[in-house]
Amino acid sequence: MTDPLAPLVSSIRACTLCAERFAATHTRHRPRPIVRLSGTAPILIASQAPGARAHASGLPFDDPSGDRLRAWLGVDRARFYDQRNFAILPMGFCFPGYDAKGSDLPPPRICAKTWRAQALNLLPQIKLTLLIGGYAQRWHLGTASVTQAVAGWRDAPPGVLPLPHPSWRNTAWLKKHPWFEAEVLHALRANVQNLLEGS
């Protein structure tokens, strides 16, 4: 049986729309689109963009942010990278690069504009979408503040859960908002466990 996602994944991996943009960054890297689409996974991780380590390895969240995210989810690497469990669709499919100060550049908008709707249309089985960070939350929810989006997690649409980015740069945010671990992570882990046990 032909995988209906295969043509789209092939097209995405061949995308070079941002080649000139990336060549002009401080990192001067080439496009390397990284997505993990699955027609069976019950959980979609809608993230920001691959980091430098993910760009090098070809695996999303292959860095300390990924370690923290997996801890939040309550899963190990094997379960996380099993595409029967999780689909991963960032707002930007490629590492956007760093500026001259070493800060992350934003994911180019053309990526979501070109690919996102058609990718989501091919994932009708998703039961839980995790919106990680402001870029994903703005696209899906129209929110402007990560703190407000995450604090209002109970009011999000059914099957949607906004989360802060698991970057270690957000450690101060996590300490400032202890309700995230006490309330949101408790709900997240319970939801993930229920979905994975039922898949």
mmCIF file of C-alpha atoms in Angstrom:
data_model
loop_
_atom_site.group_PDB
_atom_site.id
_atom_site.type_symbol
_atom_site.label_atom_id
_atom_site.label_comp_id
_atom_site.label_asym_id
_atom_site.label_seq_id
_atom_site.Cartn_x
_atom_site.Cartn_y
_atom_site.Cartn_z
ATOM 1 C CA MET A 1 0.000 0.000 0.000
ATOM 2 C CA THR A 2 1.383 3.406 -0.976
ATOM 3 C CA ASP A 3 2.037 5.856 1.854
ATOM 4 C CA PRO A 4 -0.012 9.002 1.047
ATOM 5 C CA LEU A 5 2.551 11.076 2.953
ATOM 6 C CA ALA A 6 5.539 9.865 0.913
ATOM 7 C CA PRO A 7 5.221 12.321 -2.018
ATOM 8 C CA LEU A 8 4.881 15.291 0.322
ATOM 9 C CA VAL A 9 7.798 14.201 2.514
ATOM 10 C CA SER A 10 9.917 13.730 -0.600
ATOM 11 C CA SER A 11 9.030 17.217 -1.850
ATOM 12 C CA ILE A 12 9.741 18.775 1.543
ATOM 13 C CA ARG A 13 13.141 17.107 1.815
ATOM 14 C CA ALA A 14 14.070 18.431 -1.622
ATOM 15 C CA CYS A 15 13.008 22.006 -0.772
ATOM 16 C CA THR A 16 15.625 24.720 -1.311
ATOM 17 C CA LEU A 17 13.371 27.790 -1.111
ATOM 18 C CA CYS A 18 15.565 29.334 1.584
ATOM 19 C CA ALA A 19 18.994 28.469 0.155
ATOM 20 C CA GLU A 20 19.954 32.080 -0.504
ATOM 21 C CA ARG A 21 18.587 33.220 2.851
ATOM 22 C CA PHE A 22 20.616 30.618 4.744
ATOM 23 C CA ALA A 23 23.763 31.303 2.699
ATOM 24 C CA ALA A 24 23.541 34.927 3.829
ATOM 25 C CA THR A 25 23.368 34.081 7.550
ATOM 26 C CA HIS A 26 26.317 34.058 9.917
ATOM 27 C CA THR A 27 26.313 30.239 9.738
ATOM 28 C CA ARG A 28 26.202 30.085 5.907
ATOM 29 C CA HIS A 29 24.581 26.657 5.904
ATOM 30 C CA ARG A 30 22.526 24.845 3.288
ATOM 31 C CA PRO A 31 18.886 23.812 3.657
ATOM 32 C CA ARG A 32 18.256 20.480 5.350
ATOM 33 C CA PRO A 33 14.492 20.083 5.900
ATOM 34 C CA ILE A 34 13.731 17.884 8.905
ATOM 35 C CA VAL A 35 10.203 16.596 9.468
ATOM 36 C CA ARG A 36 8.741 13.366 10.795
ATOM 37 C CA LEU A 37 5.279 12.863 9.372
ATOM 38 C CA SER A 38 3.212 9.832 10.275
ATOM 39 C CA GLY A 39 -0.229 8.656 9.272
ATOM 40 C CA THR A 40 -0.612 6.662 12.493
ATOM 41 C CA ALA A 41 0.887 8.802 15.280
ATOM 42 C CA PRO A 42 -1.746 10.183 17.675
ATOM 43 C CA ILE A 43 0.465 13.089 18.817
ATOM 44 C CA LEU A 44 1.793 15.984 16.736
ATOM 45 C CA ILE A 45 4.659 18.127 17.979
ATOM 46 C CA ALA A 46 4.343 21.533 16.324
ATOM 47 C CA SER A 47 7.668 23.095 17.149
ATOM 48 C CA GLN A 48 9.736 26.108 16.074
ATOM 49 C CA ALA A 49 12.604 24.904 13.859
ATOM 50 C CA PRO A 50 15.476 22.420 14.091
ATOM 51 C CA GLY A 51 18.531 23.556 16.009
ATOM 52 C CA ALA A 52 22.150 23.289 14.955
ATOM 53 C CA ARG A 53 22.579 19.781 16.400
ATOM 54 C CA ALA A 54 19.434 18.551 14.697
ATOM 55 C CA HIS A 55 20.694 20.083 11.453
ATOM 56 C CA ALA A 56 23.903 18.076 11.816
ATOM 57 C CA SER A 57 22.274 14.758 12.752
ATOM 58 C CA GLY A 58 19.023 14.972 10.801
ATOM 59 C CA LEU A 59 17.014 14.164 13.952
ATOM 60 C CA PRO A 60 14.661 16.756 15.451
ATOM 61 C CA PHE A 61 15.224 17.568 19.123
ATOM 62 C CA ASP A 62 18.571 15.769 19.110
ATOM 63 C CA ASP A 63 19.947 18.107 21.766
ATOM 64 C CA PRO A 64 19.445 19.134 25.415
ATOM 65 C CA SER A 65 16.106 20.748 24.485
ATOM 66 C CA GLY A 66 14.994 17.358 23.251
ATOM 67 C CA ASP A 67 16.110 15.727 26.497
ATOM 68 C CA ARG A 68 13.983 18.185 28.443
ATOM 69 C CA LEU A 69 11.017 17.724 26.094
ATOM 70 C CA ARG A 70 11.190 13.943 26.459
ATOM 71 C CA ALA A 71 11.272 14.367 30.245
ATOM 72 C CA TRP A 72 8.179 16.566 30.015
ATOM 73 C CA LEU A 73 6.423 13.924 27.905
ATOM 74 C CA GLY A 74 7.548 11.049 30.111
ATOM 75 C CA VAL A 75 9.046 9.073 27.209
ATOM 76 C CA ASP A 76 12.506 7.813 26.285
ATOM 77 C CA ARG A 77 14.318 8.379 22.981
ATOM 78 C CA ALA A 78 13.088 5.121 21.454
ATOM 79 C CA ARG A 79 9.460 5.962 22.108
ATOM 80 C CA PHE A 80 9.923 9.570 21.060
ATOM 81 C CA TYR A 81 11.453 8.723 17.674
ATOM 82 C CA ASP A 82 8.984 5.927 16.949
ATOM 83 C CA GLN A 83 6.789 7.476 14.254
ATOM 84 C CA ARG A 84 3.872 5.339 15.406
ATOM 85 C CA ASN A 85 3.829 7.610 18.460
ATOM 86 C CA PHE A 86 4.848 11.127 17.411
ATOM 87 C CA ALA A 87 4.754 13.216 14.256
ATOM 88 C CA ILE A 88 6.997 16.305 14.296
ATOM 89 C CA LEU A 89 6.137 19.286 12.115
ATOM 90 C CA PRO A 90 8.087 22.457 12.925
ATOM 91 C CA MET A 91 7.118 25.926 11.724
ATOM 92 C CA GLY A 92 10.393 26.035 9.836
ATOM 93 C CA PHE A 93 11.697 22.723 8.518
ATOM 94 C CA CYS A 94 15.340 23.814 8.409
ATOM 95 C CA PHE A 95 17.770 25.196 10.942
ATOM 96 C CA PRO A 96 17.368 28.956 10.332
ATOM 97 C CA GLY A 97 20.888 29.776 11.482
ATOM 98 C CA TYR A 98 22.394 32.220 13.954
ATOM 99 C CA ASP A 99 22.915 35.908 13.685
ATOM 100 C CA ALA A 100 26.301 37.535 14.314
ATOM 101 C CA LYS A 101 25.615 37.500 18.081
ATOM 102 C CA GLY A 102 24.887 33.772 18.130
ATOM 103 C CA SER A 103 21.135 34.123 18.609
ATOM 104 C CA ASP A 104 18.642 31.923 16.789
ATOM 105 C CA LEU A 105 17.113 33.475 13.701
ATOM 106 C CA PRO A 106 13.331 33.086 13.333
ATOM 107 C CA PRO A 107 11.968 30.355 11.065
ATOM 108 C CA PRO A 108 11.248 31.833 7.612
ATOM 109 C CA ARG A 109 7.515 32.397 7.144
ATOM 110 C CA ILE A 110 7.619 31.004 3.625
ATOM 111 C CA CYS A 111 8.062 27.503 5.039
ATOM 112 C CA ALA A 112 4.711 27.357 6.834
ATOM 113 C CA LYS A 113 3.036 29.273 4.014
ATOM 114 C CA THR A 114 4.265 26.739 1.457
ATOM 115 C CA TRP A 115 3.896 23.439 3.294
ATOM 116 C CA ARG A 116 1.973 23.566 6.559
ATOM 117 C CA ALA A 117 -1.674 23.355 5.479
ATOM 118 C CA GLN A 118 -1.138 20.444 3.109
ATOM 119 C CA ALA A 119 0.903 18.557 5.705
ATOM 120 C CA LEU A 120 -1.744 19.017 8.398
ATOM 121 C CA ASN A 121 -4.457 17.898 5.978
ATOM 122 C CA LEU A 122 -2.674 14.559 5.654
ATOM 123 C CA LEU A 123 -2.638 13.986 9.431
ATOM 124 C CA PRO A 124 -6.335 13.489 10.262
ATOM 125 C CA GLN A 125 -5.597 10.900 12.956
ATOM 126 C CA ILE A 126 -3.862 13.373 15.299
ATOM 127 C CA LYS A 127 -5.591 13.537 18.675
ATOM 128 C CA LEU A 128 -3.188 15.842 20.517
ATOM 129 C CA THR A 129 -1.204 18.746 19.064
ATOM 130 C CA LEU A 130 1.553 20.177 21.236
ATOM 131 C CA LEU A 131 2.261 23.798 20.304
ATOM 132 C CA ILE A 132 5.843 24.415 21.384
ATOM 133 C CA GLY A 133 6.870 28.061 21.571
ATOM 134 C CA GLY A 134 5.514 31.348 20.312
ATOM 135 C CA TYR A 135 5.812 30.761 16.558
ATOM 136 C CA ALA A 136 3.651 27.634 16.622
ATOM 137 C CA GLN A 137 1.196 29.204 19.053
ATOM 138 C CA ARG A 138 0.765 32.315 16.921
ATOM 139 C CA TRP A 139 0.133 30.252 13.785
ATOM 140 C CA HIS A 140 -2.327 27.849 15.367
ATOM 141 C CA LEU A 141 -3.980 30.014 18.035
ATOM 142 C CA GLY A 142 -3.257 33.618 17.057
ATOM 143 C CA THR A 143 -1.768 34.315 20.498
ATOM 144 C CA ALA A 144 0.980 36.860 21.111
ATOM 145 C CA SER A 145 2.338 35.792 24.508
ATOM 146 C CA VAL A 146 3.769 32.364 25.310
ATOM 147 C CA THR A 147 3.066 32.874 29.005
ATOM 148 C CA GLN A 148 -0.568 33.751 28.366
ATOM 149 C CA ALA A 149 -1.011 30.877 25.912
ATOM 150 C CA VAL A 150 0.477 28.306 28.289
ATOM 151 C CA ALA A 151 -1.307 29.726 31.343
ATOM 152 C CA GLY A 152 -4.574 29.473 29.424
ATOM 153 C CA TRP A 153 -3.994 25.842 28.427
ATOM 154 C CA ARG A 154 -7.392 24.787 29.772
ATOM 155 C CA ASP A 155 -9.071 27.203 27.347
ATOM 156 C CA ALA A 156 -7.177 25.969 24.277
ATOM 157 C CA PRO A 157 -9.177 24.146 21.575
ATOM 158 C CA PRO A 158 -9.819 20.452 22.252
ATOM 159 C CA GLY A 159 -6.779 18.331 21.503
ATOM 160 C CA VAL A 160 -4.365 21.286 21.632
ATOM 161 C CA LEU A 161 -1.844 22.007 24.373
ATOM 162 C CA PRO A 162 0.497 25.041 24.261
ATOM 163 C CA LEU A 163 3.925 24.596 25.835
ATOM 164 C CA PRO A 164 6.987 26.811 26.284
ATOM 165 C CA HIS A 165 10.054 25.880 24.308
ATOM 166 C CA PRO A 166 12.115 23.298 26.255
ATOM 167 C CA SER A 167 15.336 25.223 25.601
ATOM 168 C CA TRP A 168 17.618 25.566 28.593
ATOM 169 C CA ARG A 169 17.395 29.301 27.981
ATOM 170 C CA ASN A 170 13.866 29.054 29.411
ATOM 171 C CA THR A 171 15.003 27.681 32.775
ATOM 172 C CA ALA A 172 14.352 31.054 34.423
ATOM 173 C CA TRP A 173 10.825 31.087 32.950
ATOM 174 C CA LEU A 174 10.148 27.633 34.386
ATOM 175 C CA LYS A 175 11.359 28.693 37.835
ATOM 176 C CA LYS A 176 9.208 31.821 37.678
ATOM 177 C CA HIS A 177 6.097 29.821 36.763
ATOM 178 C CA PRO A 178 5.989 26.734 39.032
ATOM 179 C CA TRP A 179 2.373 26.097 38.021
ATOM 180 C CA PHE A 180 3.683 24.822 34.681
ATOM 181 C CA GLU A 181 5.272 21.757 36.233
ATOM 182 C CA ALA A 182 2.559 21.281 38.839
ATOM 183 C CA GLU A 183 -0.415 21.602 36.488
ATOM 184 C CA VAL A 184 0.474 21.558 32.805
ATOM 185 C CA LEU A 185 3.101 18.806 32.890
ATOM 186 C CA HIS A 186 0.818 16.615 34.982
ATOM 187 C CA ALA A 187 -1.927 16.943 32.367
ATOM 188 C CA LEU A 188 0.541 16.535 29.500
ATOM 189 C CA ARG A 189 2.031 13.293 30.786
ATOM 190 C CA ALA A 190 -1.353 11.790 31.567
ATOM 191 C CA ASN A 191 -2.632 12.661 28.102
ATOM 192 C CA VAL A 192 0.470 11.313 26.362
ATOM 193 C CA GLN A 193 0.388 8.081 28.345
ATOM 194 C CA ASN A 194 -3.292 7.512 27.567
ATOM 195 C CA LEU A 195 -2.777 8.111 23.845
ATOM 196 C CA LEU A 196 0.324 5.946 23.547
ATOM 197 C CA GLU A 197 -1.218 3.094 25.494
ATOM 198 C CA GLY A 198 -4.212 3.216 23.181
ATOM 199 C CA SER A 199 -2.179 3.389 19.960
#
